[in-house]
Amino acid sequence: MVRRIYHKKSSKVPAVLKLIAFVAVCALLWLVGEKVVSYFGFNPQKINENSMFKNTTFHADVKEIITRDGIKAYYLRDTNNPIISISFAFENAGTAYDDKGELGMANMVAALLTDGAGKYDSDAFKTILEQNGIVISFDTDKDDFSGLLKTLTKNQKLAAKMLKLVLSEPRFDSEDIERVKSQFLTALQQQKEYPQSQFGLFVNKSLFGNHAYGHNPIGEASDIRHINAQKLNDFVKHHFTRNKLIVGIVGDISEDDAKRLIDDIFADLPETGMQVFVPEARIDFATRQEAMNFKAAQNMAAFVAPSVKRDNPEFYPLYIANEVFAGQGLNSRLSKAVREDKALTYGVYNYLSLADKAVMMRGGFSSTPENFDEAKKIVTQEWAKMGAEGVSEDELDAAKGYLLSSFNLRFADIDNISATLVAMQKENLGKDFLLKRNAYVQAVTLEEVNNAAKKYFDPQNLVWFNLISVQSK
Amino acid sequence: MNKKWLKYLFLSVAFGSFLRIDSSQAKLFDVEEFYLDNGLQVLVIPNHKAPIVKHMVWYKVGAVNEPVGKGGMAHLLEHLMFRGTKKVKDGEFNKIVTENGADANAFTSLDETAYHEFADLSRLELMMALESDRMQNLNITQEAFDKEQKIVYQERKQVIENNPTAYFGEMMQRNLWQEHPYGRPVTGTPDEILSLTLDDVQAFYDTYYAPNNAVLVIAGDVDSVAARTLAEKYYGNIAPRETLKNIDFPKLENISSTKTLMKSKDINTSRFVRSFVVPSFSQDKKMSYALSVLSAYLGEGETSYLYKRLVKEEQVAVGISTSYDFAAQSYGRFSISAVLSPNVSSQLFEDKLNDAIKDAMKMLTWDELNIVKNKMLSGIVYLKDNPNDAAYIAGGFALAGMNVDEIQNYDANIQAVKFGDVQQAAKLLENSISAQGVLMPAKGD
């Protein structure tokens, strides 16, 4: 169309006019060209540069507070809503610390604590919480026993009283114990129905053998049947102690009130209890294939490899290498290769697992049997390529781009923030971690990332576990 | 206020989930609403706790809009929306989103399809540019179509068919809804997925993806003035489409109840489900609030009537819960789900459940009703905290047919439910289409 106009203008006109026309046409072309580019092109950088909102790093000024009774906690004031969230953990009281013959104990305690305390039976206790918008919940992982208290600022005194009662005078009424036992035994039965659960148990057992990390995360049926009120109370006495306690508090509460609230809840806990020793897990990373059969719609793969602890100087470099390899979204090398390009699976992942007694990289995917070997082959190739070639400057920039520009997203949820304050203390990251974290990321060099990639993405240290689907159990 | 350890106990069979508010005072959120000239509805929920924002576009189209035999089309299209437009080629969407630190995803249900990005405030405009681009410029190549068809097939295998109760769940859905499109699985069946074509999906996009068939939700560190400017800038020039079709949902008038007993070698514990076809919010607002209160009274949480009676006292179940799905264009659904105690027969459980429901309605007092309502509302202020929650709830409520006043005054409308309304709701269950099913272990076969 442009050419046609040009032709029309080009006949029987003086040179000067031709020149003017030429200039005019060039201007027109330029304008049209600009339109064409803006129509067909999409320029993220330009959109960001012209954005109404500029990048603002959220300044999370976490304080370390020490209460009158000497309890240390991390505290962040957030007055956006009249609510308070307290996360806490008793370290080294998780499922791996259950005594032999009592596997399931930590979970049973977590389940039963909100079934009444002091003079309130289960129903009375739960009704008080519900009627006042108070959330008290407990959870376990392999390492720690954790808890959450969430309350409206106006109900903080009642909330503190109820949590204190739970930690000091749990009831463990026999009818509640029996009910929760039957729920756990049912959960164990259901665990046998799901291929994903069975595969998880198989991987745990193969990896950790007799180490406490190899236990069934729910517990053992024969042990659960023998748990009684005395044993539950012993657990509380042994583990709910000030020397194991970590506390993070966030919300619409002043520093002085936060200190008082923490004392009201935790100050009367005994200073020490019982220390249980769990050794480091010794894991054989020599490359191999292990397999189980199960009736399922897909095969499943899990792969593990050596990694580093959170305080190791190689942590950030390896973390960034893995961000390129298998990080967020569908843009990672692994997601592109196995899912986006070859459509072999719905999803593939790999992450740095940071349990206290075993760090490793853990990945996995599932796919129908006809795709399975090809998907495994591609993961192995990508693994070897990462080890041999590392990442490019562009990939490093992109990974840092993600880690830096996603930083503020962690401040969406008050319970996540209080849990982060607990994690910062557990990992000894310091109260200024949230102010320094982006600098840590920025400081990582290409050489550091590629050295870590070379060391840890080693095909000789990549162990595979497979669930092979069969027609019947 | 569910216990976290319940993560281990699979209480429900594989049904679709839905929004449930567990527990408020004061307005649910401050929601500001406006419409663009092209018909796009915009909801803004300011939340200034951090420089972050949730951006969501909800299209009023889902699996119910699929022609018979073309199951899974809405969901496959949802996947293809990440596969390139005339401006942003295949692979670029995911790359841009990731490099800018955003979490982007989407979901499809029976009635709706939603796309969402959670991002730093400085990236809001970029997210709006990407999302408005794919509202109008989707470009599906055959290559991308072929791959994504295989991926959704794998998704169905992984998410649905690897679950040993999925077959039972889908059967119960068909039994309840019969010829109504709510009886279809959102994913489509494996055969349907593999029979879809690019033309099918392109036609679906051309018919339903338009600003006048969508709701834009922005929750986070913005005010409504800025939000309006940006909504105009990015979405204002997209032309509305006239081709929207309203579905004639079948009227379900023959009151019937079916009972199914299914035995499976793949399971070890018995599950019980009883579901009822009941009015949704869009069909009967007053009844909808009453059904929400009834569900909270009967089976939400461990202080609920059925839990105390059947789990704690009579010990015929190890877990029981009720739910009411009010968010639907057509009918709503009320469900009771339980895991039976070992050695309890389905007949014994059914008798105990029927007695318990009768007694529950006899025992309900004015005081008890107030306790239930307060349980539902006492913690509602927590929903103001996380902008992700606000966006999901406001968007979901808007698509369920709630206007801004109804969204903001959710708590007042629950408070207004009267004693007689709850009794009527319970009566309604007795005279509704229902489907009951028990999934039992097949031992020694």
Short mmCIF file of N, CA, C and O in Angstrom, two decimals, chain B residues 28-125:
data_model
loop_
_atom_site.label_atom_id
_atom_site.label_comp_id
_atom_site.label_asym_id
_atom_site.label_seq_id
_atom_site.Cartn_x
_atom_site.Cartn_y
_atom_site.Cartn_z
N LEU B 28 -16.75 -6.76 54.52
CA LEU B 28 -15.81 -7.77 54.08
C LEU B 28 -14.59 -7.12 53.45
O LEU B 28 -13.46 -7.34 53.89
N PHE B 29 -14.78 -6.34 52.40
CA PHE B 29 -13.70 -5.52 51.83
C PHE B 29 -14.28 -4.17 51.45
O PHE B 29 -15.47 -4.02 51.33
N ASP B 30 -13.38 -3.24 51.16
CA ASP B 30 -13.82 -2.03 50.48
C ASP B 30 -13.62 -2.28 49.00
O ASP B 30 -12.50 -2.31 48.51
N VAL B 31 -14.70 -2.51 48.30
CA VAL B 31 -14.62 -2.81 46.87
C VAL B 31 -15.13 -1.61 46.09
O VAL B 31 -16.18 -1.05 46.40
N GLU B 32 -14.36 -1.18 45.10
CA GLU B 32 -14.85 -0.13 44.21
C GLU B 32 -15.11 -0.74 42.86
O GLU B 32 -14.32 -1.56 42.38
N GLU B 33 -16.19 -0.36 42.24
CA GLU B 33 -16.60 -0.98 40.99
C GLU B 33 -16.86 0.06 39.92
O GLU B 33 -17.42 1.12 40.20
N PHE B 34 -16.45 -0.21 38.71
CA PHE B 34 -16.85 0.62 37.57
C PHE B 34 -16.84 -0.23 36.30
O PHE B 34 -16.30 -1.34 36.30
N TYR B 35 -17.47 0.30 35.27
CA TYR B 35 -17.52 -0.40 33.97
C TYR B 35 -16.84 0.45 32.91
O TYR B 35 -16.98 1.68 32.90
N LEU B 36 -16.10 -0.19 32.01
CA LEU B 36 -15.59 0.53 30.85
C LEU B 36 -16.69 0.56 29.78
O LEU B 36 -17.63 -0.23 29.83
N ASP B 37 -16.53 1.45 28.80
CA ASP B 37 -17.55 1.58 27.75
C ASP B 37 -17.77 0.28 26.98
O ASP B 37 -18.84 0.02 26.45
N ASN B 38 -16.70 -0.53 26.91
CA ASN B 38 -16.85 -1.79 26.17
C ASN B 38 -17.51 -2.89 27.00
O ASN B 38 -17.61 -4.03 26.57
N GLY B 39 -17.93 -2.55 28.21
CA GLY B 39 -18.68 -3.52 29.02
C GLY B 39 -17.85 -4.25 30.04
O GLY B 39 -18.38 -5.06 30.82
N LEU B 40 -16.54 -4.01 30.07
CA LEU B 40 -15.70 -4.71 31.06
C LEU B 40 -16.03 -4.22 32.47
O LEU B 40 -15.96 -3.03 32.75
N GLN B 41 -16.37 -5.18 33.34
CA GLN B 41 -16.62 -4.83 34.74
C GLN B 41 -15.30 -4.84 35.49
O GLN B 41 -14.51 -5.77 35.32
N VAL B 42 -15.04 -3.80 36.30
CA VAL B 42 -13.77 -3.72 37.01
C VAL B 42 -14.04 -3.60 38.51
O VAL B 42 -14.85 -2.79 38.95
N LEU B 43 -13.38 -4.47 39.29
CA LEU B 43 -13.48 -4.40 40.75
C LEU B 43 -12.10 -4.09 41.30
O LEU B 43 -11.12 -4.75 40.94
N VAL B 44 -12.02 -3.09 42.17
CA VAL B 44 -10.73 -2.70 42.75
C VAL B 44 -10.83 -2.84 44.27
O VAL B 44 -11.78 -2.34 44.88
N ILE B 45 -9.87 -3.57 44.84
CA ILE B 45 -9.84 -3.73 46.30
C ILE B 45 -8.51 -3.22 46.79
O ILE B 45 -7.51 -3.94 46.79
N PRO B 46 -8.45 -1.94 47.19
CA PRO B 46 -7.17 -1.36 47.65
C PRO B 46 -6.68 -2.06 48.91
O PRO B 46 -7.46 -2.40 49.80
N ASN B 47 -5.37 -2.34 48.94
CA ASN B 47 -4.74 -2.95 50.11
C ASN B 47 -3.28 -2.48 50.08
O ASN B 47 -2.52 -2.89 49.20
N HIS B 48 -2.93 -1.60 51.01
CA HIS B 48 -1.64 -0.92 50.91
C HIS B 48 -0.58 -1.50 51.83
O HIS B 48 0.37 -0.83 52.21
N LYS B 49 -0.69 -2.78 52.19
CA LYS B 49 0.26 -3.34 53.14
C LYS B 49 1.66 -3.47 52.55
O LYS B 49 2.65 -3.45 53.28
N ALA B 50 1.77 -3.69 51.25
CA ALA B 50 3.09 -3.80 50.59
C ALA B 50 2.90 -3.44 49.13
O ALA B 50 1.78 -3.49 48.62
N PRO B 51 3.98 -3.08 48.42
CA PRO B 51 3.84 -2.68 47.01
C PRO B 51 3.67 -3.89 46.09
O PRO B 51 4.53 -4.23 45.28
N ILE B 52 2.55 -4.57 46.26
CA ILE B 52 2.26 -5.79 45.50
C ILE B 52 0.80 -5.74 45.03
O ILE B 52 -0.01 -5.00 45.60
N VAL B 53 0.50 -6.54 44.03
CA VAL B 53 -0.85 -6.48 43.48
C VAL B 53 -1.23 -7.80 42.84
O VAL B 53 -0.39 -8.49 42.26
N LYS B 54 -2.50 -8.17 43.02
CA LYS B 54 -3.06 -9.33 42.32
C LYS B 54 -3.94 -8.81 41.19
O LYS B 54 -4.82 -7.98 41.41
N HIS B 55 -3.68 -9.31 40.00
CA HIS B 55 -4.43 -8.88 38.82
C HIS B 55 -5.11 -10.12 38.25
O HIS B 55 -4.45 -11.12 38.00
N MET B 56 -6.44 -10.08 38.13
CA MET B 56 -7.17 -11.26 37.64
C MET B 56 -8.18 -10.86 36.58
O MET B 56 -8.86 -9.85 36.71
N VAL B 57 -8.28 -11.68 35.55
CA VAL B 57 -9.38 -11.52 34.61
C VAL B 57 -10.22 -12.79 34.63
O VAL B 57 -9.69 -13.89 34.42
N TRP B 58 -11.49 -12.64 34.95
CA TRP B 58 -12.42 -13.77 35.01
C TRP B 58 -13.34 -13.70 33.79
O TRP B 58 -14.02 -12.69 33.57
N TYR B 59 -13.35 -14.76 32.99
CA TYR B 59 -14.29 -14.83 31.87
C TYR B 59 -15.49 -15.67 32.28
O TYR B 59 -15.33 -16.72 32.92
N LYS B 60 -16.67 -15.19 31.87
CA LYS B 60 -17.90 -15.92 32.23
C LYS B 60 -18.12 -17.05 31.23
O LYS B 60 -19.10 -17.06 30.49
N VAL B 61 -17.18 -17.94 31.19
CA VAL B 61 -17.29 -19.10 30.31
C VAL B 61 -16.52 -20.25 30.94
O VAL B 61 -15.47 -20.05 31.54
N GLY B 62 -17.08 -21.44 30.82
CA GLY B 62 -16.42 -22.60 31.40
C GLY B 62 -16.86 -23.86 30.70
O GLY B 62 -17.36 -23.81 29.56
N ALA B 63 -16.71 -24.98 31.38
CA ALA B 63 -17.02 -26.25 30.75
C ALA B 63 -18.49 -26.35 30.32
O ALA B 63 -18.79 -27.06 29.37
N VAL B 64 -19.39 -25.63 31.00
CA VAL B 64 -20.81 -25.73 30.63
C VAL B 64 -21.09 -25.16 29.24
O VAL B 64 -22.11 -25.48 28.64
N ASN B 65 -20.20 -24.34 28.74
CA ASN B 65 -20.41 -23.74 27.43
C ASN B 65 -19.93 -24.62 26.27
O ASN B 65 -20.07 -24.28 25.11
N GLU B 66 -19.36 -25.77 26.61
CA GLU B 66 -18.84 -26.65 25.57
C GLU B 66 -19.97 -27.42 24.89
O GLU B 66 -20.88 -27.90 25.57
N PRO B 67 -19.89 -27.60 23.58
CA PRO B 67 -20.87 -28.46 22.92
C PRO B 67 -20.71 -29.89 23.43
O PRO B 67 -19.62 -30.28 23.84
N VAL B 68 -21.79 -30.68 23.40
CA VAL B 68 -21.73 -32.06 23.86
C VAL B 68 -20.68 -32.82 23.04
O VAL B 68 -20.61 -32.69 21.82
N GLY B 69 -19.84 -33.59 23.72
CA GLY B 69 -18.80 -34.36 23.04
C GLY B 69 -17.49 -33.61 22.90
O GLY B 69 -16.49 -34.16 22.46
N LYS B 70 -17.51 -32.32 23.24
CA LYS B 70 -16.29 -31.51 23.13
C LYS B 70 -15.76 -31.15 24.53
O LYS B 70 -15.29 -30.04 24.77
N GLY B 71 -15.89 -32.09 25.45
CA GLY B 71 -15.46 -31.83 26.83
C GLY B 71 -13.99 -31.48 26.91
O GLY B 71 -13.17 -32.06 26.20
N GLY B 72 -13.65 -30.55 27.75
CA GLY B 72 -12.26 -30.18 27.97
C GLY B 72 -11.81 -29.00 27.13
O GLY B 72 -10.67 -28.54 27.24
N MET B 73 -12.74 -28.47 26.31
CA MET B 73 -12.36 -27.37 25.40
C MET B 73 -12.00 -26.09 26.16
O MET B 73 -10.99 -25.45 25.85
N ALA B 74 -12.83 -25.73 27.14
CA ALA B 74 -12.57 -24.50 27.89
C ALA B 74 -11.21 -24.60 28.58
O ALA B 74 -10.43 -23.63 28.61
N HIS B 75 -10.93 -25.78 29.09
CA HIS B 75 -9.67 -25.98 29.82
C HIS B 75 -8.46 -25.99 28.89
O HIS B 75 -7.43 -25.40 29.18
N LEU B 76 -8.61 -26.63 27.73
CA LEU B 76 -7.51 -26.63 26.76
C LEU B 76 -7.23 -25.21 26.28
O LEU B 76 -6.07 -24.80 26.14
N LEU B 77 -8.30 -24.44 26.05
CA LEU B 77 -8.11 -23.04 25.65
C LEU B 77 -7.36 -22.27 26.74
O LEU B 77 -6.46 -21.46 26.43
N GLU B 78 -7.69 -22.54 27.98
CA GLU B 78 -7.00 -21.86 29.08
C GLU B 78 -5.49 -22.10 28.97
O GLU B 78 -4.68 -21.17 29.12
N HIS B 79 -5.12 -23.34 28.68
CA HIS B 79 -3.68 -23.63 28.51
C HIS B 79 -3.09 -22.88 27.31
O HIS B 79 -1.98 -22.35 27.37
N LEU B 80 -3.85 -22.83 26.21
CA LEU B 80 -3.32 -22.22 24.98
C LEU B 80 -3.17 -20.71 25.11
O LEU B 80 -2.43 -20.09 24.35
N MET B 81 -3.84 -20.13 26.11
CA MET B 81 -3.71 -18.68 26.34
C MET B 81 -2.29 -18.32 26.76
O MET B 81 -1.91 -17.15 26.76
N PHE B 82 -1.50 -19.33 27.14
CA PHE B 82 -0.10 -19.07 27.52
C PHE B 82 0.85 -19.34 26.35
O PHE B 82 2.06 -19.33 26.52
N ARG B 83 0.28 -19.63 25.17
CA ARG B 83 1.10 -20.11 24.06
C ARG B 83 1.27 -19.10 22.94
O ARG B 83 1.62 -19.47 21.83
N GLY B 84 1.02 -17.84 23.20
CA GLY B 84 1.37 -16.86 22.19
C GLY B 84 0.20 -16.14 21.56
O GLY B 84 -0.91 -16.66 21.45
N THR B 85 0.47 -14.89 21.22
CA THR B 85 -0.50 -14.02 20.54
C THR B 85 0.16 -13.47 19.29
O THR B 85 1.29 -13.85 18.97
N LYS B 86 -0.56 -12.59 18.61
CA LYS B 86 0.05 -11.97 17.42
C LYS B 86 1.28 -11.16 17.79
O LYS B 86 2.18 -10.96 16.98
N LYS B 87 1.35 -10.66 19.03
CA LYS B 87 2.49 -9.84 19.43
C LYS B 87 3.51 -10.59 20.27
O LYS B 87 4.69 -10.28 20.23
N VAL B 88 3.03 -11.50 21.09
CA VAL B 88 3.91 -12.18 22.05
C VAL B 88 3.99 -13.64 21.62
O VAL B 88 3.03 -14.37 21.75
N LYS B 89 5.12 -14.05 21.09
CA LYS B 89 5.14 -15.38 20.48
C LYS B 89 5.27 -16.49 21.54
O LYS B 89 5.57 -16.23 22.70
N ASP B 90 5.03 -17.74 21.08
CA ASP B 90 5.01 -18.90 21.98
C ASP B 90 6.28 -18.93 22.83
O ASP B 90 7.39 -18.83 22.30
N GLY B 91 6.11 -19.09 24.13
CA GLY B 91 7.25 -19.15 25.03
C GLY B 91 7.57 -17.81 25.67
O GLY B 91 8.14 -17.74 26.76
N GLU B 92 7.19 -16.70 25.00
CA GLU B 92 7.54 -15.37 25.50
C GLU B 92 6.73 -14.98 26.74
O GLU B 92 7.23 -14.31 27.64
N PHE B 93 5.47 -15.40 26.76
CA PHE B 93 4.62 -15.02 27.90
C PHE B 93 5.26 -15.51 29.21
O PHE B 93 5.47 -14.74 30.14
N ASN B 94 5.58 -16.80 29.23
CA ASN B 94 6.16 -17.37 30.45
C ASN B 94 7.50 -16.72 30.79
O ASN B 94 7.84 -16.52 31.95
N LYS B 95 8.27 -16.42 29.75
CA LYS B 95 9.59 -15.81 29.96
C LYS B 95 9.45 -14.41 30.56
O LYS B 95 10.09 -14.08 31.56
N ILE B 96 8.55 -13.60 29.99
CA ILE B 96 8.38 -12.22 30.48
C ILE B 96 7.87 -12.25 31.92
O ILE B 96 8.37 -11.52 32.79
N VAL B 97 6.89 -13.10 32.17
CA VAL B 97 6.31 -13.17 33.52
C VAL B 97 7.38 -13.55 34.54
O VAL B 97 7.52 -12.93 35.59
N THR B 98 8.16 -14.57 34.22
CA THR B 98 9.16 -15.05 35.17
C THR B 98 10.26 -14.01 35.39
O THR B 98 10.61 -13.72 36.53
N GLU B 99 10.77 -13.45 34.32
CA GLU B 99 11.86 -12.47 34.47
C GLU B 99 11.42 -11.25 35.28
O GLU B 99 12.23 -10.54 35.85
N ASN B 100 10.10 -11.01 35.32
CA ASN B 100 9.59 -9.88 36.07
C ASN B 100 9.05 -10.28 37.44
O ASN B 100 8.33 -9.52 38.08
N GLY B 101 9.41 -11.48 37.85
CA GLY B 101 9.13 -11.90 39.23
C GLY B 101 7.67 -12.15 39.53
O GLY B 101 7.27 -12.18 40.69
N ALA B 102 6.87 -12.36 38.51
CA ALA B 102 5.44 -12.53 38.76
C ALA B 102 5.09 -14.01 38.81
O ALA B 102 5.74 -14.83 38.19
N ASP B 103 4.04 -14.33 39.57
CA ASP B 103 3.50 -15.67 39.55
C ASP B 103 2.21 -15.61 38.74
O ASP B 103 1.27 -14.92 39.12
N ALA B 104 2.20 -16.32 37.63
CA ALA B 104 1.02 -16.29 36.76
C ALA B 104 0.43 -17.68 36.67
O ALA B 104 1.18 -18.66 36.60
N ASN B 105 -0.88 -17.77 36.67
CA ASN B 105 -1.53 -19.06 36.49
C ASN B 105 -2.97 -18.83 36.04
O ASN B 105 -3.38 -17.67 35.85
N ALA B 106 -3.71 -19.89 35.93
CA ALA B 106 -5.10 -19.78 35.48
C ALA B 106 -5.86 -21.01 35.96
O ALA B 106 -5.24 -22.00 36.32
N PHE B 107 -7.18 -20.93 35.97
CA PHE B 107 -7.97 -22.12 36.27
C PHE B 107 -9.29 -22.08 35.51
O PHE B 107 -9.78 -21.02 35.12
N THR B 108 -9.83 -23.26 35.29
CA THR B 108 -11.10 -23.40 34.59
C THR B 108 -12.05 -24.16 35.48
O THR B 108 -11.65 -25.13 36.13
N SER B 109 -13.30 -23.73 35.54
CA SER B 109 -14.31 -24.49 36.29
C SER B 109 -15.51 -24.67 35.38
O SER B 109 -15.46 -24.37 34.19
N LEU B 110 -16.60 -25.18 35.95
CA LEU B 110 -17.78 -25.39 35.12
C LEU B 110 -18.29 -24.08 34.53
O LEU B 110 -18.63 -24.02 33.37
N ASP B 111 -18.31 -23.02 35.35
CA ASP B 111 -18.94 -21.76 34.93
C ASP B 111 -17.97 -20.66 34.53
O ASP B 111 -18.39 -19.63 34.02
N GLU B 112 -16.69 -20.82 34.82
CA GLU B 112 -15.80 -19.69 34.59
C GLU B 112 -14.38 -20.12 34.28
O GLU B 112 -13.99 -21.26 34.57
N THR B 113 -13.62 -19.17 33.69
CA THR B 113 -12.21 -19.38 33.43
C THR B 113 -11.50 -18.10 33.88
O THR B 113 -11.90 -17.01 33.50
N ALA B 114 -10.48 -18.25 34.72
CA ALA B 114 -9.83 -17.05 35.26
C ALA B 114 -8.33 -17.12 35.07
O ALA B 114 -7.73 -18.19 35.15
N TYR B 115 -7.75 -15.97 34.79
CA TYR B 115 -6.30 -15.83 34.57
C TYR B 115 -5.79 -14.82 35.59
O TYR B 115 -6.43 -13.80 35.84
N HIS B 116 -4.65 -15.13 36.21
CA HIS B 116 -4.21 -14.24 37.27
C HIS B 116 -2.71 -14.12 37.37
O HIS B 116 -1.99 -15.07 37.07
N GLU B 117 -2.28 -12.92 37.77
CA GLU B 117 -0.86 -12.66 37.98
C GLU B 117 -0.71 -11.96 39.32
O GLU B 117 -1.46 -11.05 39.64
N PHE B 118 0.24 -12.46 40.11
CA PHE B 118 0.56 -11.83 41.39
C PHE B 118 1.94 -11.24 41.21
O PHE B 118 2.88 -11.97 40.88
N ALA B 119 2.07 -9.91 41.37
CA ALA B 119 3.31 -9.26 40.95
C ALA B 119 3.64 -8.05 41.81
O ALA B 119 2.79 -7.49 42.52
N ASP B 120 4.89 -7.65 41.72
CA ASP B 120 5.32 -6.39 42.30
C ASP B 120 4.53 -5.26 41.64
O ASP B 120 4.23 -5.33 40.45
N LEU B 121 4.19 -4.23 42.41
CA LEU B 121 3.38 -3.13 41.87
C LEU B 121 4.01 -2.53 40.60
O LEU B 121 3.30 -2.14 39.67
N SER B 122 5.35 -2.48 40.57
CA SER B 122 6.02 -1.88 39.40
C SER B 122 5.78 -2.70 38.13
O SER B 122 6.06 -2.23 37.04
N ARG B 123 5.30 -3.91 38.27
CA ARG B 123 5.04 -4.75 37.09
C ARG B 123 3.55 -4.85 36.75
O ARG B 123 3.17 -5.60 35.87
N LEU B 124 2.71 -4.09 37.49
CA LEU B 124 1.26 -4.18 37.22
C LEU B 124 0.94 -3.83 35.77
O LEU B 124 0.18 -4.53 35.10
N GLU B 125 1.53 -2.75 35.27
CA GLU B 125 1.20 -2.34 33.89
C GLU B 125 1.61 -3.42 32.88
O GLU B 125 0.90 -3.68 31.91
#
